[in-house]
PDB file of C-alpha atoms in Angstrom:
ATOM      1  CA  UNK X   1      -4.467 -51.735  -1.500  1.00  0.00           C
ATOM      2  CA  UNK X   2      -2.969 -48.273  -1.033  1.00  0.00           C
ATOM      3  CA  UNK X   3      -4.595 -44.843  -0.629  1.00  0.00           C
ATOM      4  CA  UNK X   4      -3.068 -43.569  -3.859  1.00  0.00           C
ATOM      5  CA  UNK X   5      -4.359 -46.664  -5.647  1.00  0.00           C
ATOM      6  CA  UNK X   6      -7.904 -45.856  -4.528  1.00  0.00           C
ATOM      7  CA  UNK X   7      -7.443 -42.277  -5.747  1.00  0.00           C
ATOM      8  CA  UNK X   8      -6.250 -43.567  -9.144  1.00  0.00           C
ATOM      9  CA  UNK X   9      -9.218 -45.925  -9.296  1.00  0.00           C
ATOM     10  CA  UNK X  10     -11.702 -43.105  -8.576  1.00  0.00           C
ATOM     11  CA  UNK X  11     -10.213 -40.989 -11.381  1.00  0.00           C
ATOM     12  CA  UNK X  12     -10.383 -43.910 -13.793  1.00  0.00           C
ATOM     13  CA  UNK X  13     -13.987 -44.594 -12.795  1.00  0.00           C
ATOM     14  CA  UNK X  14     -14.877 -40.934 -13.382  1.00  0.00           C
ATOM     15  CA  UNK X  15     -13.075 -40.436 -16.708  1.00  0.00           C
ATOM     16  CA  UNK X  16     -13.576 -43.980 -18.108  1.00  0.00           C
ATOM     17  CA  UNK X  17     -10.158 -43.668 -19.686  1.00  0.00           C
ATOM     18  CA  UNK X  18      -6.666 -44.622 -18.551  1.00  0.00           C
ATOM     19  CA  UNK X  19      -5.212 -41.836 -20.691  1.00  0.00           C
ATOM     20  CA  UNK X  20      -7.495 -39.109 -19.317  1.00  0.00           C
ATOM     21  CA  UNK X  21      -7.079 -40.248 -15.730  1.00  0.00           C
ATOM     22  CA  UNK X  22      -3.306 -40.641 -16.077  1.00  0.00           C
ATOM     23  CA  UNK X  23      -3.017 -37.070 -17.343  1.00  0.00           C
ATOM     24  CA  UNK X  24      -4.620 -35.740 -14.119  1.00  0.00           C
ATOM     25  CA  UNK X  25      -2.357 -37.745 -11.760  1.00  0.00           C
ATOM     26  CA  UNK X  26       0.103 -37.424 -13.690  1.00  0.00           C
ATOM     27  CA  UNK X  27       1.576 -40.755 -14.778  1.00  0.00           C
ATOM     28  CA  UNK X  28       1.691 -42.828 -17.933  1.00  0.00           C
ATOM     29  CA  UNK X  29      -1.475 -44.620 -19.088  1.00  0.00           C
ATOM     30  CA  UNK X  30       0.512 -47.854 -19.035  1.00  0.00           C
ATOM     31  CA  UNK X  31       1.504 -47.306 -15.406  1.00  0.00           C
ATOM     32  CA  UNK X  32      -2.092 -46.546 -14.420  1.00  0.00           C
ATOM     33  CA  UNK X  33      -3.387 -49.613 -16.270  1.00  0.00           C
ATOM     34  CA  UNK X  34      -0.828 -51.759 -14.450  1.00  0.00           C
ATOM     35  CA  UNK X  35      -1.929 -50.312 -11.088  1.00  0.00           C
ATOM     36  CA  UNK X  36      -5.612 -51.047 -11.817  1.00  0.00           C
ATOM     37  CA  UNK X  37      -4.840 -54.597 -12.968  1.00  0.00           C
ATOM     38  CA  UNK X  38      -2.908 -55.089  -9.737  1.00  0.00           C
ATOM     39  CA  UNK X  39      -5.964 -53.931  -7.765  1.00  0.00           C
ATOM     40  CA  UNK X  40      -8.186 -56.318  -9.732  1.00  0.00           C
ATOM     41  CA  UNK X  41      -5.790 -59.180  -8.967  1.00  0.00           C
ATOM     42  CA  UNK X  42      -5.805 -58.323  -5.264  1.00  0.00           C
ATOM     43  CA  UNK X  43      -9.634 -58.232  -5.138  1.00  0.00           C
ATOM     44  CA  UNK X  44     -10.102 -61.175  -7.522  1.00  0.00           C
ATOM     45  CA  UNK X  45     -12.711 -59.414  -9.679  1.00  0.00           C
ATOM     46  CA  UNK X  46     -12.714 -57.264 -12.860  1.00  0.00           C
ATOM     47  CA  UNK X  47     -13.270 -53.552 -12.247  1.00  0.00           C
ATOM     48  CA  UNK X  48     -13.444 -52.273 -15.827  1.00  0.00           C
ATOM     49  CA  UNK X  49     -14.352 -53.706 -19.221  1.00  0.00           C
ATOM     50  CA  UNK X  50     -13.724 -52.062 -22.574  1.00  0.00           C
ATOM     51  CA  UNK X  51     -16.954 -51.080 -24.361  1.00  0.00           C
ATOM     52  CA  UNK X  52     -17.465 -51.087 -28.138  1.00  0.00           C
ATOM     53  CA  UNK X  53     -16.756 -47.348 -28.172  1.00  0.00           C
ATOM     54  CA  UNK X  54     -13.394 -47.930 -26.498  1.00  0.00           C
ATOM     55  CA  UNK X  55     -14.395 -46.469 -23.136  1.00  0.00           C
ATOM     56  CA  UNK X  56     -13.744 -48.232 -19.847  1.00  0.00           C
ATOM     57  CA  UNK X  57     -17.067 -49.301 -18.394  1.00  0.00           C
ATOM     58  CA  UNK X  58     -17.097 -49.863 -14.603  1.00  0.00           C
ATOM     59  CA  UNK X  59     -18.400 -53.250 -13.490  1.00  0.00           C
ATOM     60  CA  UNK X  60     -20.789 -53.722 -10.523  1.00  0.00           C
ATOM     61  CA  UNK X  61     -17.681 -54.655  -8.513  1.00  0.00           C
ATOM     62  CA  UNK X  62     -16.255 -51.232  -9.360  1.00  0.00           C
ATOM     63  CA  UNK X  63     -19.358 -49.608  -7.881  1.00  0.00           C
ATOM     64  CA  UNK X  64     -18.637 -51.402  -4.593  1.00  0.00           C
ATOM     65  CA  UNK X  65     -14.988 -50.313  -4.656  1.00  0.00           C
ATOM     66  CA  UNK X  66     -15.999 -46.701  -5.349  1.00  0.00           C
ATOM     67  CA  UNK X  67     -18.344 -46.711  -2.348  1.00  0.00           C
ATOM     68  CA  UNK X  68     -15.510 -48.096  -0.217  1.00  0.00           C
ATOM     69  CA  UNK X  69     -13.092 -45.471  -1.574  1.00  0.00           C
ATOM     70  CA  UNK X  70     -15.480 -42.672  -0.635  1.00  0.00           C
ATOM     71  CA  UNK X  71     -15.943 -44.035   2.887  1.00  0.00           C
ATOM     72  CA  UNK X  72     -12.185 -44.452   3.194  1.00  0.00           C
ATOM     73  CA  UNK X  73     -11.582 -40.883   2.016  1.00  0.00           C
ATOM     74  CA  UNK X  74     -14.100 -39.541   4.536  1.00  0.00           C
ATOM     75  CA  UNK X  75     -12.519 -41.550   7.342  1.00  0.00           C
ATOM     76  CA  UNK X  76      -9.016 -40.484   6.333  1.00  0.00           C
ATOM     77  CA  UNK X  77     -10.047 -36.824   6.244  1.00  0.00           C
ATOM     78  CA  UNK X  78     -11.664 -37.201   9.661  1.00  0.00           C
ATOM     79  CA  UNK X  79      -8.473 -38.796  10.992  1.00  0.00           C
ATOM     80  CA  UNK X  80      -6.345 -35.922   9.711  1.00  0.00           C
ATOM     81  CA  UNK X  81      -8.740 -33.389  11.271  1.00  0.00           C
ATOM     82  CA  UNK X  82      -8.600 -35.229  14.610  1.00  0.00           C
ATOM     83  CA  UNK X  83      -4.808 -35.259  14.571  1.00  0.00           C
ATOM     84  CA  UNK X  84      -4.700 -31.574  13.629  1.00  0.00           C
ATOM     85  CA  UNK X  85      -7.075 -30.689  16.449  1.00  0.00           C
ATOM     86  CA  UNK X  86      -5.032 -32.702  18.953  1.00  0.00           C
ATOM     87  CA  UNK X  87      -1.864 -30.929  17.822  1.00  0.00           C
ATOM     88  CA  UNK X  88      -3.639 -27.554  18.025  1.00  0.00           C
ATOM     89  CA  UNK X  89      -4.686 -28.328  21.596  1.00  0.00           C
ATOM     90  CA  UNK X  90      -1.155 -29.342  22.542  1.00  0.00           C
ATOM     91  CA  UNK X  91       0.298 -26.219  20.947  1.00  0.00           C
ATOM     92  CA  UNK X  92      -2.397 -23.883  22.288  1.00  0.00           C
ATOM     93  CA  UNK X  93      -3.358 -22.795  18.772  1.00  0.00           C
ATOM     94  CA  UNK X  94      -6.684 -21.238  17.756  1.00  0.00           C
ATOM     95  CA  UNK X  95      -7.860 -20.628  14.186  1.00  0.00           C
ATOM     96  CA  UNK X  96     -10.771 -18.230  13.804  1.00  0.00           C
ATOM     97  CA  UNK X  97     -12.723 -16.999  10.802  1.00  0.00           C
ATOM     98  CA  UNK X  98     -13.807 -13.359  10.878  1.00  0.00           C
ATOM     99  CA  UNK X  99     -16.241 -11.744   8.461  1.00  0.00           C
ATOM    100  CA  UNK X 100     -14.874  -8.647   6.752  1.00  0.00           C
ATOM    101  CA  UNK X 101     -15.866  -5.474   8.553  1.00  0.00           C
ATOM    102  CA  UNK X 102     -15.937  -6.889  12.079  1.00  0.00           C
ATOM    103  CA  UNK X 103     -12.289  -6.212  12.874  1.00  0.00           C
ATOM    104  CA  UNK X 104     -12.748  -2.753  11.444  1.00  0.00           C
ATOM    105  CA  UNK X 105     -15.172  -2.134  14.283  1.00  0.00           C
ATOM    106  CA  UNK X 106     -13.289  -4.058  16.964  1.00  0.00           C
ATOM    107  CA  UNK X 107      -9.976  -2.390  16.171  1.00  0.00           C
ATOM    108  CA  UNK X 108      -6.412  -3.704  16.609  1.00  0.00           C
ATOM    109  CA  UNK X 109      -6.638  -3.574  20.405  1.00  0.00           C
ATOM    110  CA  UNK X 110      -9.101  -6.478  20.355  1.00  0.00           C
ATOM    111  CA  UNK X 111      -6.668  -9.045  18.958  1.00  0.00           C
ATOM    112  CA  UNK X 112      -3.723  -7.526  20.815  1.00  0.00           C
ATOM    113  CA  UNK X 113      -5.703  -7.630  24.056  1.00  0.00           C
ATOM    114  CA  UNK X 114      -6.370 -11.346  23.677  1.00  0.00           C
ATOM    115  CA  UNK X 115      -2.714 -12.086  22.888  1.00  0.00           C
ATOM    116  CA  UNK X 116      -1.628 -10.089  25.940  1.00  0.00           C
ATOM    117  CA  UNK X 117      -4.106 -11.884  28.186  1.00  0.00           C
ATOM    118  CA  UNK X 118      -3.189 -15.343  26.824  1.00  0.00           C
ATOM    119  CA  UNK X 119       0.481 -15.293  25.783  1.00  0.00           C
ATOM    120  CA  UNK X 120       0.529 -19.114  25.672  1.00  0.00           C
ATOM    121  CA  UNK X 121      -2.134 -19.191  22.913  1.00  0.00           C
ATOM    122  CA  UNK X 122      -1.346 -18.635  19.239  1.00  0.00           C
ATOM    123  CA  UNK X 123      -4.312 -16.965  17.541  1.00  0.00           C
ATOM    124  CA  UNK X 124      -4.587 -17.184  13.770  1.00  0.00           C
ATOM    125  CA  UNK X 125      -7.483 -15.366  12.161  1.00  0.00           C
ATOM    126  CA  UNK X 126      -8.714 -15.180   8.592  1.00  0.00           C
ATOM    127  CA  UNK X 127     -10.761 -12.217   7.336  1.00  0.00           C
ATOM    128  CA  UNK X 128     -13.119 -13.354   4.579  1.00  0.00           C
ATOM    129  CA  UNK X 129     -16.521 -12.443   3.166  1.00  0.00           C
ATOM    130  CA  UNK X 130     -19.698 -13.493   4.990  1.00  0.00           C
ATOM    131  CA  UNK X 131     -20.549 -16.470   2.782  1.00  0.00           C
ATOM    132  CA  UNK X 132     -16.981 -17.788   2.729  1.00  0.00           C
ATOM    133  CA  UNK X 133     -16.723 -17.500   6.512  1.00  0.00           C
ATOM    134  CA  UNK X 134     -19.913 -19.529   7.010  1.00  0.00           C
ATOM    135  CA  UNK X 135     -18.824 -22.140   4.478  1.00  0.00           C
ATOM    136  CA  UNK X 136     -15.387 -22.643   6.036  1.00  0.00           C
ATOM    137  CA  UNK X 137     -16.800 -22.871   9.540  1.00  0.00           C
ATOM    138  CA  UNK X 138     -19.235 -25.532   8.348  1.00  0.00           C
ATOM    139  CA  UNK X 139     -16.407 -27.475   6.662  1.00  0.00           C
ATOM    140  CA  UNK X 140     -14.345 -27.425   9.856  1.00  0.00           C
ATOM    141  CA  UNK X 141     -11.534 -25.231   8.550  1.00  0.00           C
ATOM    142  CA  UNK X 142     -11.867 -23.504  11.907  1.00  0.00           C
ATOM    143  CA  UNK X 143     -13.964 -24.181  14.983  1.00  0.00           C
ATOM    144  CA  UNK X 144     -14.926 -20.599  15.792  1.00  0.00           C
ATOM    145  CA  UNK X 145     -15.986 -17.682  13.652  1.00  0.00           C
ATOM    146  CA  UNK X 146     -17.224 -14.144  14.104  1.00  0.00           C
ATOM    147  CA  UNK X 147     -20.201 -14.212  11.752  1.00  0.00           C
ATOM    148  CA  UNK X 148     -22.724 -11.711  10.409  1.00  0.00           C
ATOM    149  CA  UNK X 149     -26.496 -12.025  10.860  1.00  0.00           C
ATOM    150  CA  UNK X 150     -28.689 -13.598   9.700  1.00  0.00           C
ATOM    151  CA  UNK X 151     -26.914 -16.527  11.337  1.00  0.00           C
ATOM    152  CA  UNK X 152     -26.960 -20.043   9.934  1.00  0.00           C
ATOM    153  CA  UNK X 153     -29.413 -22.393  11.685  1.00  0.00           C
ATOM    154  CA  UNK X 154     -26.848 -25.174  12.020  1.00  0.00           C
ATOM    155  CA  UNK X 155     -24.479 -22.911  14.010  1.00  0.00           C
ATOM    156  CA  UNK X 156     -24.573 -22.169  17.706  1.00  0.00           C
ATOM    157  CA  UNK X 157     -24.267 -18.383  17.768  1.00  0.00           C
ATOM    158  CA  UNK X 158     -24.029 -15.893  20.611  1.00  0.00           C
ATOM    159  CA  UNK X 159     -24.750 -12.389  19.375  1.00  0.00           C
ATOM    160  CA  UNK X 160     -22.167  -9.838  20.437  1.00  0.00           C
ATOM    161  CA  UNK X 161     -23.125  -6.578  18.766  1.00  0.00           C
ATOM    162  CA  UNK X 162     -25.938  -4.817  16.931  1.00  0.00           C
ATOM    163  CA  UNK X 163     -26.086  -1.383  15.341  1.00  0.00           C
ATOM    164  CA  UNK X 164     -28.525   0.281  12.917  1.00  0.00           C
ATOM    165  CA  UNK X 165     -27.841   0.030   9.213  1.00  0.00           C
ATOM    166  CA  UNK X 166     -27.188   3.457   7.725  1.00  0.00           C
ATOM    167  CA  UNK X 167     -27.023   4.718   4.165  1.00  0.00           C
ATOM    168  CA  UNK X 168     -24.859   7.582   3.032  1.00  0.00           C
ATOM    169  CA  UNK X 169     -26.169  10.062   0.496  1.00  0.00           C
ATOM    170  CA  UNK X 170     -25.114  13.410  -0.872  1.00  0.00           C
ATOM    171  CA  UNK X 171     -26.306  16.337   1.229  1.00  0.00           C
ATOM    172  CA  UNK X 172     -28.047  17.850  -1.849  1.00  0.00           C
ATOM    173  CA  UNK X 173     -30.199  14.755  -2.289  1.00  0.00           C
ATOM    174  CA  UNK X 174     -33.847  15.531  -1.317  1.00  0.00           C
ATOM    175  CA  UNK X 175     -33.825  12.454   0.918  1.00  0.00           C
ATOM    176  CA  UNK X 176     -31.091  14.070   3.030  1.00  0.00           C
ATOM    177  CA  UNK X 177     -33.731  16.250   4.699  1.00  0.00           C
ATOM    178  CA  UNK X 178     -35.328  13.205   6.306  1.00  0.00           C
ATOM    179  CA  UNK X 179     -34.416  11.910   9.757  1.00  0.00           C
ATOM    180  CA  UNK X 180     -34.489   8.264   8.646  1.00  0.00           C
ATOM    181  CA  UNK X 181     -35.089   6.163   5.547  1.00  0.00           C
ATOM    182  CA  UNK X 182     -37.781   3.613   4.775  1.00  0.00           C
ATOM    183  CA  UNK X 183     -37.294   0.868   2.229  1.00  0.00           C
ATOM    184  CA  UNK X 184     -39.729   2.693  -0.034  1.00  0.00           C
ATOM    185  CA  UNK X 185     -37.228   5.560  -0.356  1.00  0.00           C
ATOM    186  CA  UNK X 186     -35.050   3.273  -2.477  1.00  0.00           C
ATOM    187  CA  UNK X 187     -37.615   3.040  -5.272  1.00  0.00           C
ATOM    188  CA  UNK X 188     -35.824   3.696  -8.572  1.00  0.00           C
ATOM    189  CA  UNK X 189     -32.575   4.625  -6.842  1.00  0.00           C
ATOM    190  CA  UNK X 190     -29.010   3.532  -7.523  1.00  0.00           C
ATOM    191  CA  UNK X 191     -27.348   1.868  -4.553  1.00  0.00           C
ATOM    192  CA  UNK X 192     -23.763   0.948  -3.656  1.00  0.00           C
ATOM    193  CA  UNK X 193     -23.215  -2.141  -1.498  1.00  0.00           C
ATOM    194  CA  UNK X 194     -20.536  -4.595  -0.507  1.00  0.00           C
ATOM    195  CA  UNK X 195     -20.582  -7.539  -2.949  1.00  0.00           C
ATOM    196  CA  UNK X 196     -23.062 -10.389  -3.177  1.00  0.00           C
ATOM    197  CA  UNK X 197     -20.864 -12.473  -0.823  1.00  0.00           C
ATOM    198  CA  UNK X 198     -21.972 -10.148   1.989  1.00  0.00           C
ATOM    199  CA  UNK X 199     -25.249 -10.697   3.816  1.00  0.00           C
ATOM    200  CA  UNK X 200     -26.187  -7.018   3.806  1.00  0.00           C
ATOM    201  CA  UNK X 201     -26.513  -7.352   0.023  1.00  0.00           C
ATOM    202  CA  UNK X 202     -28.917 -10.297   0.113  1.00  0.00           C
ATOM    203  CA  UNK X 203     -30.814  -8.821   3.074  1.00  0.00           C
ATOM    204  CA  UNK X 204     -31.339  -5.543   1.210  1.00  0.00           C
ATOM    205  CA  UNK X 205     -32.476  -7.390  -1.923  1.00  0.00           C
ATOM    206  CA  UNK X 206     -34.936  -9.385   0.170  1.00  0.00           C
ATOM    207  CA  UNK X 207     -36.307  -6.225   1.801  1.00  0.00           C
ATOM    208  CA  UNK X 208     -36.843  -4.616  -1.602  1.00  0.00           C
ATOM    209  CA  UNK X 209     -38.537  -7.700  -3.014  1.00  0.00           C
ATOM    210  CA  UNK X 210     -40.833  -8.005  -0.014  1.00  0.00           C
ATOM    211  CA  UNK X 211     -41.853  -4.329  -0.290  1.00  0.00           C
ATOM    212  CA  UNK X 212     -42.099  -4.498  -4.110  1.00  0.00           C
ATOM    213  CA  UNK X 213     -39.427  -1.801  -4.388  1.00  0.00           C
ATOM    214  CA  UNK X 214     -37.337  -1.501  -7.538  1.00  0.00           C
ATOM    215  CA  UNK X 215     -33.786  -0.352  -6.854  1.00  0.00           C
ATOM    216  CA  UNK X 216     -30.502  -0.963  -8.632  1.00  0.00           C
ATOM    217  CA  UNK X 217     -27.278  -2.047  -6.967  1.00  0.00           C
ATOM    218  CA  UNK X 218     -25.036  -0.370  -9.519  1.00  0.00           C
ATOM    219  CA  UNK X 219     -21.748  -0.482  -7.612  1.00  0.00           C
ATOM    220  CA  UNK X 220     -20.177  -3.023  -5.264  1.00  0.00           C
ATOM    221  CA  UNK X 221     -17.020  -2.815  -3.191  1.00  0.00           C
ATOM    222  CA  UNK X 222     -15.712  -4.258   0.067  1.00  0.00           C
ATOM    223  CA  UNK X 223     -13.826  -0.965   0.603  1.00  0.00           C
ATOM    224  CA  UNK X 224     -15.927   1.323   2.783  1.00  0.00           C
ATOM    225  CA  UNK X 225     -14.165   4.458   1.488  1.00  0.00           C
ATOM    226  CA  UNK X 226     -15.237   3.593  -2.054  1.00  0.00           C
ATOM    227  CA  UNK X 227     -18.848   3.243  -0.925  1.00  0.00           C
ATOM    228  CA  UNK X 228     -18.614   6.590   0.849  1.00  0.00           C
ATOM    229  CA  UNK X 229     -17.198   8.223  -2.269  1.00  0.00           C
ATOM    230  CA  UNK X 230     -20.096   6.867  -4.351  1.00  0.00           C
ATOM    231  CA  UNK X 231     -22.515   8.777  -2.109  1.00  0.00           C
ATOM    232  CA  UNK X 232     -20.335  11.899  -1.895  1.00  0.00           C
ATOM    233  CA  UNK X 233     -20.342  12.191  -5.681  1.00  0.00           C
ATOM    234  CA  UNK X 234     -24.139  12.080  -5.688  1.00  0.00           C
ATOM    235  CA  UNK X 235     -24.306   8.771  -7.586  1.00  0.00           C
ATOM    236  CA  UNK X 236     -26.826   7.243  -5.187  1.00  0.00           C
ATOM    237  CA  UNK X 237     -27.147   5.768  -1.715  1.00  0.00           C
ATOM    238  CA  UNK X 238     -24.346   3.745  -0.127  1.00  0.00           C
ATOM    239  CA  UNK X 239     -24.488   1.099   2.582  1.00  0.00           C
ATOM    240  CA  UNK X 240     -22.963   1.942   5.960  1.00  0.00           C
ATOM    241  CA  UNK X 241     -23.479   1.084   9.634  1.00  0.00           C
ATOM    242  CA  UNK X 242     -23.803   2.986  12.891  1.00  0.00           C
ATOM    243  CA  UNK X 243     -20.187   2.721  13.995  1.00  0.00           C
ATOM    244  CA  UNK X 244     -18.976   3.817  10.545  1.00  0.00           C
ATOM    245  CA  UNK X 245     -21.382   6.730  10.302  1.00  0.00           C
ATOM    246  CA  UNK X 246     -20.093   8.013  13.648  1.00  0.00           C
ATOM    247  CA  UNK X 247     -16.422   8.001  12.643  1.00  0.00           C
ATOM    248  CA  UNK X 248     -15.216  11.649  12.496  1.00  0.00           C
ATOM    249  CA  UNK X 249     -13.663  11.158   9.062  1.00  0.00           C
ATOM    250  CA  UNK X 250     -17.143  10.456   7.694  1.00  0.00           C
ATOM    251  CA  UNK X 251     -19.407  12.270  10.152  1.00  0.00           C
ATOM    252  CA  UNK X 252     -17.717  15.664   9.886  1.00  0.00           C
ATOM    253  CA  UNK X 253     -17.968  16.034   6.112  1.00  0.00           C
ATOM    254  CA  UNK X 254     -20.943  18.345   5.321  1.00  0.00           C
ATOM    255  CA  UNK X 255     -21.146  16.961   1.780  1.00  0.00           C
ATOM    256  CA  UNK X 256     -22.486  13.613   2.984  1.00  0.00           C
ATOM    257  CA  UNK X 257     -25.413  12.701   5.224  1.00  0.00           C
ATOM    258  CA  UNK X 258     -25.858   9.339   6.959  1.00  0.00           C
ATOM    259  CA  UNK X 259     -29.419   8.188   7.666  1.00  0.00           C
ATOM    260  CA  UNK X 260     -30.573   5.000   9.422  1.00  0.00           C
ATOM    261  CA  UNK X 261     -32.804   2.575   7.535  1.00  0.00           C
ATOM    262  CA  UNK X 262     -35.862   1.846   9.661  1.00  0.00           C
ATOM    263  CA  UNK X 263     -35.859  -1.646  11.122  1.00  0.00           C
ATOM    264  CA  UNK X 264     -32.475  -2.636   9.663  1.00  0.00           C
ATOM    265  CA  UNK X 265     -29.512  -3.671  11.819  1.00  0.00           C
ATOM    266  CA  UNK X 266     -25.969  -4.861  11.212  1.00  0.00           C
ATOM    267  CA  UNK X 267     -25.284  -7.610  13.755  1.00  0.00           C
ATOM    268  CA  UNK X 268     -22.518 -10.051  14.449  1.00  0.00           C
ATOM    269  CA  UNK X 269     -21.868 -12.874  16.877  1.00  0.00           C
ATOM    270  CA  UNK X 270     -19.495 -15.713  17.638  1.00  0.00           C
ATOM    271  CA  UNK X 271     -20.485 -19.011  16.038  1.00  0.00           C
ATOM    272  CA  UNK X 272     -19.482 -22.651  16.337  1.00  0.00           C
ATOM    273  CA  UNK X 273     -20.765 -26.039  15.234  1.00  0.00           C
ATOM    274  CA  UNK X 274     -22.781 -27.810  17.941  1.00  0.00           C
ATOM    275  CA  UNK X 275     -21.092 -31.199  17.499  1.00  0.00           C
ATOM    276  CA  UNK X 276     -17.500 -29.923  17.713  1.00  0.00           C
ATOM    277  CA  UNK X 277     -16.252 -29.422  21.279  1.00  0.00           C
ATOM    278  CA  UNK X 278     -13.964 -26.465  21.896  1.00  0.00           C
ATOM    279  CA  UNK X 279     -10.398 -26.924  23.051  1.00  0.00           C
ATOM    280  CA  UNK X 280      -9.254 -25.052  26.145  1.00  0.00           C
ATOM    281  CA  UNK X 281      -7.626 -22.406  23.929  1.00  0.00           C
ATOM    282  CA  UNK X 282     -10.753 -22.005  21.770  1.00  0.00           C
ATOM    283  CA  UNK X 283     -12.880 -21.720  24.898  1.00  0.00           C
ATOM    284  CA  UNK X 284     -10.565 -18.960  26.139  1.00  0.00           C
ATOM    285  CA  UNK X 285     -11.121 -16.983  22.921  1.00  0.00           C
ATOM    286  CA  UNK X 286     -14.865 -17.632  23.038  1.00  0.00           C
ATOM    287  CA  UNK X 287     -15.077 -16.312  26.609  1.00  0.00           C
ATOM    288  CA  UNK X 288     -12.900 -13.338  25.697  1.00  0.00           C
ATOM    289  CA  UNK X 289     -15.338 -12.399  22.924  1.00  0.00           C
ATOM    290  CA  UNK X 290     -18.296 -12.519  25.306  1.00  0.00           C
ATOM    291  CA  UNK X 291     -16.687  -9.923  27.574  1.00  0.00           C
ATOM    292  CA  UNK X 292     -14.219  -8.141  25.309  1.00  0.00           C
ATOM    293  CA  UNK X 293     -16.382  -6.822  22.452  1.00  0.00           C
ATOM    294  CA  UNK X 294     -16.696  -3.061  22.984  1.00  0.00           C
ATOM    295  CA  UNK X 295     -20.051  -1.335  22.570  1.00  0.00           C
ATOM    296  CA  UNK X 296     -20.829   2.080  21.169  1.00  0.00           C
ATOM    297  CA  UNK X 297     -23.471   4.507  22.358  1.00  0.00           C
ATOM    298  CA  UNK X 298     -24.747   4.610  18.773  1.00  0.00           C
ATOM    299  CA  UNK X 299     -25.836   0.962  19.073  1.00  0.00           C
ATOM    300  CA  UNK X 300     -29.270   1.685  20.520  1.00  0.00           C
ATOM    301  CA  UNK X 301     -29.535   5.344  19.675  1.00  0.00           C
ATOM    302  CA  UNK X 302     -32.015   4.841  16.870  1.00  0.00           C
ATOM    303  CA  UNK X 303     -34.045   1.988  18.331  1.00  0.00           C
ATOM    304  CA  UNK X 304     -37.673   2.757  19.040  1.00  0.00           C
TER     305      UNK X 304
END
């Protein structure tokens, strides 16, 4: 019994057809049939019978083989992950997921500073949306991730940074005369946000639903300059954050006003799975994050 033979069997079980399964492999239906008959001979039991409709019907023995194949696949995947992790440890390699927007705050000096402090460690990082970052951390694609709040309950997360959520709006908007926004100010308004893969989107939708506020997210973009332009043109309110609102390129334009949303914060931390121990190189990056994340005076400026 070979690994590829189990994979062929699983496809045949799923499609109930040698022809359909063979097309996905690819190989000839005759070759696949021969491989399955060889497996039946090895096990001494029939795995498929031909029904009146011409489909291959799995036998109860096939159900047992499928369960074994799934366990085998899980074990094989686990073995490959263990070998990869051992090689990563030996090579001093760290793979980290980072939610989009975090490096924009941290700046290039953050990664460069770690590389300078640990020249024997190879750091590979992947900038992805919030939901993708959480999913890949959970799957074990990487052991560490800089994630956005609200944090997943099955992660161990140490928060590193928090800043008020701001919204940009055109200076001629009547709301621009306020010192801060409440969720009620969004009633009937058009809003620009990062896409639905970002937690600020779902958090805002939840806030509106809880307060029975009707607003419309009419524009989405992961590009902060596009969100800013939406507000500058007077099309509605656009999501921002404290560190972005304080950047001179945005702050010094009299056409646009940035106001904090009461009780709303953009937060991120470093997350890991509790059952996966960190290698020495991963621990070095984890410790670096705890001491190396810079803070801004704007962080607590609007807290009550």
